[in-house]
mmCIF file of C-alpha atoms in Angstrom:
data_model
loop_
_atom_site.group_PDB
_atom_site.id
_atom_site.type_symbol
_atom_site.label_atom_id
_atom_site.label_comp_id
_atom_site.label_asym_id
_atom_site.label_seq_id
_atom_site.Cartn_x
_atom_site.Cartn_y
_atom_site.Cartn_z
ATOM 1 C CA MET A 18 79.677 7.555 -45.876
ATOM 2 C CA THR A 19 77.674 8.144 -49.049
ATOM 3 C CA ARG A 20 74.571 8.713 -46.938
ATOM 4 C CA ILE A 21 76.339 11.412 -44.958
ATOM 5 C CA TRP A 22 77.372 13.244 -48.150
ATOM 6 C CA LEU A 23 73.880 12.893 -49.593
ATOM 7 C CA ALA A 24 72.336 14.212 -46.356
ATOM 8 C CA ALA A 25 74.760 17.150 -46.298
ATOM 9 C CA ALA A 26 74.081 18.007 -49.945
ATOM 10 C CA SER A 27 70.322 17.828 -49.347
ATOM 11 C CA ALA A 28 70.616 20.097 -46.309
ATOM 12 C CA LEU A 29 72.624 22.645 -48.305
ATOM 13 C CA ALA A 30 70.101 22.571 -51.153
ATOM 14 C CA LEU A 31 67.238 23.064 -48.695
ATOM 15 C CA MET A 32 68.990 26.000 -47.024
ATOM 16 C CA ALA A 33 69.706 27.608 -50.383
ATOM 17 C CA ALA A 34 66.075 27.247 -51.448
ATOM 18 C CA CYS A 35 64.817 28.808 -48.216
ATOM 19 C CA SER A 36 67.221 31.738 -48.169
ATOM 20 C CA GLU A 37 66.147 35.240 -49.215
ATOM 21 C CA ALA A 38 66.403 36.296 -52.834
ATOM 22 C CA PRO A 39 69.230 38.700 -53.641
ATOM 23 C CA SER A 40 68.207 42.342 -53.351
ATOM 24 C CA LYS A 41 67.682 44.443 -56.443
ATOM 25 C CA PRO A 42 70.203 47.159 -57.194
ATOM 26 C CA THR A 43 69.169 50.595 -55.932
ATOM 27 C CA LYS A 44 70.704 52.423 -58.856
ATOM 28 C CA THR A 45 69.604 51.963 -62.443
ATOM 29 C CA PRO A 46 72.514 51.232 -64.780
ATOM 30 C CA GLU A 47 73.442 54.049 -67.130
ATOM 31 C CA ALA A 48 72.159 53.721 -70.696
ATOM 32 C CA SER A 49 74.630 53.145 -73.459
ATOM 33 C CA PRO A 50 75.440 56.116 -75.727
ATOM 34 C CA ASP A 51 73.531 54.430 -78.577
ATOM 35 C CA ALA A 52 70.330 54.218 -76.522
ATOM 36 C CA ALA A 53 69.480 57.860 -77.248
ATOM 37 C CA SER A 54 69.401 57.215 -80.975
ATOM 38 C CA ALA A 55 67.256 54.071 -80.716
ATOM 39 C CA PRO A 56 63.639 54.517 -81.843
ATOM 40 C CA THR A 57 61.062 54.548 -79.111
ATOM 41 C CA MET A 58 57.880 52.561 -79.481
ATOM 42 C CA THR A 59 54.778 53.928 -77.841
ATOM 43 C CA PRO A 60 52.699 51.024 -76.631
ATOM 44 C CA THR A 61 49.207 50.977 -78.063
ATOM 45 C CA PRO A 62 46.566 50.499 -75.413
ATOM 46 C CA ALA A 63 44.765 47.192 -75.716
ATOM 47 C CA PRO A 64 41.026 47.320 -76.274
ATOM 48 C CA ALA A 65 39.015 46.648 -73.147
ATOM 49 C CA ALA A 66 37.889 43.022 -73.009
ATOM 50 C CA SER A 67 34.269 44.125 -73.204
ATOM 51 C CA ALA A 68 34.844 46.898 -75.759
ATOM 52 C CA THR A 69 32.297 47.138 -78.516
ATOM 53 C CA ALA A 70 31.650 49.551 -81.345
ATOM 54 C CA LEU A 71 28.837 49.616 -83.865
ATOM 55 C CA GLY A 72 27.264 46.805 -81.839
ATOM 56 C CA LEU A 73 30.190 44.472 -82.634
ATOM 57 C CA THR A 74 32.939 43.070 -80.442
ATOM 58 C CA VAL A 75 36.608 43.820 -81.116
ATOM 59 C CA LYS A 76 37.018 40.304 -82.564
ATOM 60 C CA GLN A 77 34.060 40.793 -84.926
ATOM 61 C CA LEU A 78 35.455 44.162 -86.032
ATOM 62 C CA GLU A 79 38.900 42.675 -86.691
ATOM 63 C CA ASP A 80 37.349 39.908 -88.807
ATOM 64 C CA ALA A 81 35.229 42.344 -90.841
ATOM 65 C CA ASP A 82 35.705 43.495 -94.422
ATOM 66 C CA LEU A 83 35.092 47.099 -95.440
ATOM 67 C CA ILE A 84 32.669 47.297 -98.385
ATOM 68 C CA THR A 85 30.592 49.813 -100.336
ATOM 69 C CA PRO A 86 26.770 49.771 -100.135
ATOM 70 C CA ALA A 87 26.842 47.820 -103.434
ATOM 71 C CA GLY A 88 29.104 45.182 -101.855
ATOM 72 C CA VAL A 89 32.373 46.195 -103.554
ATOM 73 C CA ASP A 90 35.400 45.257 -101.427
ATOM 74 C CA LEU A 91 37.255 48.312 -100.109
ATOM 75 C CA GLY A 92 39.692 46.559 -97.806
ATOM 76 C CA ASP A 93 40.255 44.514 -94.694
ATOM 77 C CA VAL A 94 40.249 45.620 -91.074
ATOM 78 C CA GLN A 95 43.763 44.999 -89.775
ATOM 79 C CA ARG A 96 43.269 46.196 -86.221
ATOM 80 C CA VAL A 97 41.019 48.201 -83.956
ATOM 81 C CA ASP A 98 42.319 51.610 -82.869
ATOM 82 C CA VAL A 99 41.658 52.518 -79.240
ATOM 83 C CA ASP A 100 42.193 55.492 -76.972
ATOM 84 C CA ALA A 101 44.031 55.495 -73.639
ATOM 85 C CA SER A 102 40.964 54.136 -71.822
ATOM 86 C CA GLY A 103 40.656 51.184 -74.210
ATOM 87 C CA ALA A 104 37.559 52.515 -76.003
ATOM 88 C CA VAL A 105 37.342 51.863 -79.750
ATOM 89 C CA THR A 106 37.950 55.095 -81.708
ATOM 90 C CA GLY A 107 38.641 53.909 -85.259
ATOM 91 C CA LEU A 108 39.780 51.109 -87.519
ATOM 92 C CA ILE A 109 43.055 50.459 -89.299
ATOM 93 C CA ILE A 110 42.282 49.311 -92.836
ATOM 94 C CA GLU A 111 44.448 47.788 -95.565
ATOM 95 C CA PRO A 112 42.875 49.092 -98.795
ATOM 96 C CA ALA A 113 42.080 46.430 -101.407
ATOM 97 C CA GLY A 114 44.545 46.011 -104.259
ATOM 98 C CA GLN A 115 47.437 47.813 -102.595
ATOM 99 C CA GLY A 116 49.996 45.179 -103.547
ATOM 100 C CA GLY A 117 51.924 45.778 -100.362
ATOM 101 C CA PRO A 118 51.369 46.606 -96.747
ATOM 102 C CA ARG A 119 49.865 50.073 -96.472
ATOM 103 C CA TRP A 120 47.274 51.020 -93.895
ATOM 104 C CA VAL A 121 44.927 53.929 -93.341
ATOM 105 C CA ARG A 122 42.920 54.889 -90.282
ATOM 106 C CA ILE A 123 39.218 55.536 -90.596
ATOM 107 C CA SER A 124 36.789 56.723 -87.956
ATOM 108 C CA LEU A 125 33.672 54.802 -87.040
ATOM 109 C CA ASP A 126 31.449 57.645 -88.263
ATOM 110 C CA GLY A 127 29.251 56.594 -91.161
ATOM 111 C CA LEU A 128 30.050 52.860 -90.893
ATOM 112 C CA THR A 129 27.170 50.404 -90.769
ATOM 113 C CA PRO A 130 27.555 46.723 -89.899
ATOM 114 C CA ARG A 131 26.007 44.193 -92.295
ATOM 115 C CA LYS A 132 25.670 40.533 -91.287
ATOM 116 C CA GLU A 133 27.041 38.091 -93.875
ATOM 117 C CA GLY A 134 26.494 34.512 -92.701
ATOM 118 C CA ASP A 135 28.349 34.157 -89.396
ATOM 119 C CA ASP A 136 30.517 37.219 -90.071
ATOM 120 C CA TYR A 137 30.011 40.938 -90.452
ATOM 121 C CA ASP A 138 31.007 43.436 -93.111
ATOM 122 C CA LEU A 139 31.260 47.161 -92.491
ATOM 123 C CA VAL A 140 29.519 49.315 -95.093
ATOM 124 C CA ALA A 141 31.169 52.680 -95.826
ATOM 125 C CA ASP A 142 29.997 55.505 -98.060
ATOM 126 C CA MET A 143 33.325 55.970 -99.841
ATOM 127 C CA THR A 144 35.077 54.718 -102.928
ATOM 128 C CA LEU A 145 38.242 52.672 -103.103
ATOM 129 C CA GLU A 146 39.997 55.692 -104.626
ATOM 130 C CA GLN A 147 38.982 57.837 -101.643
ATOM 131 C CA LEU A 148 40.232 55.179 -99.239
ATOM 132 C CA LYS A 149 43.568 54.850 -101.064
ATOM 133 C CA ALA A 150 43.972 58.648 -101.090
ATOM 134 C CA MET A 151 43.853 58.822 -97.278
ATOM 135 C CA PRO A 152 47.144 59.440 -95.464
ATOM 136 C CA ALA A 153 49.104 56.336 -94.564
ATOM 137 C CA TRP A 154 48.844 55.182 -90.969
ATOM 138 C CA THR A 155 51.950 53.932 -89.189
ATOM 139 C CA PRO A 156 52.069 52.267 -85.782
#
């Protein structure tokens, strides 16, 4: 008797597994009234896997420090800014000595990579004061 029940249960499980998935609803549910007031986040395009700028990969750029020609630390690269096609268009920098999270966006113009051991620094012709005076960048 137990074998019959086990066989029946197995057959039902097999039929359920082989049946078609339920169809998706054809109508999208209405948004709640609070949805209109919720902030919208614009997704940032991801850099192309092979994207390079200044002869460096995205990973090398993200690991780089921003320095003056004399080697004074200006800040750290926080992320690589890209356009809709995934091409690198700028860098998001956290200026040195900020004491809190504040970022600025700089273009690639005028930056020169400098190899430091296994890593790279990016040399910029600006002062820390000029970098800190730039408008804040927000995602």
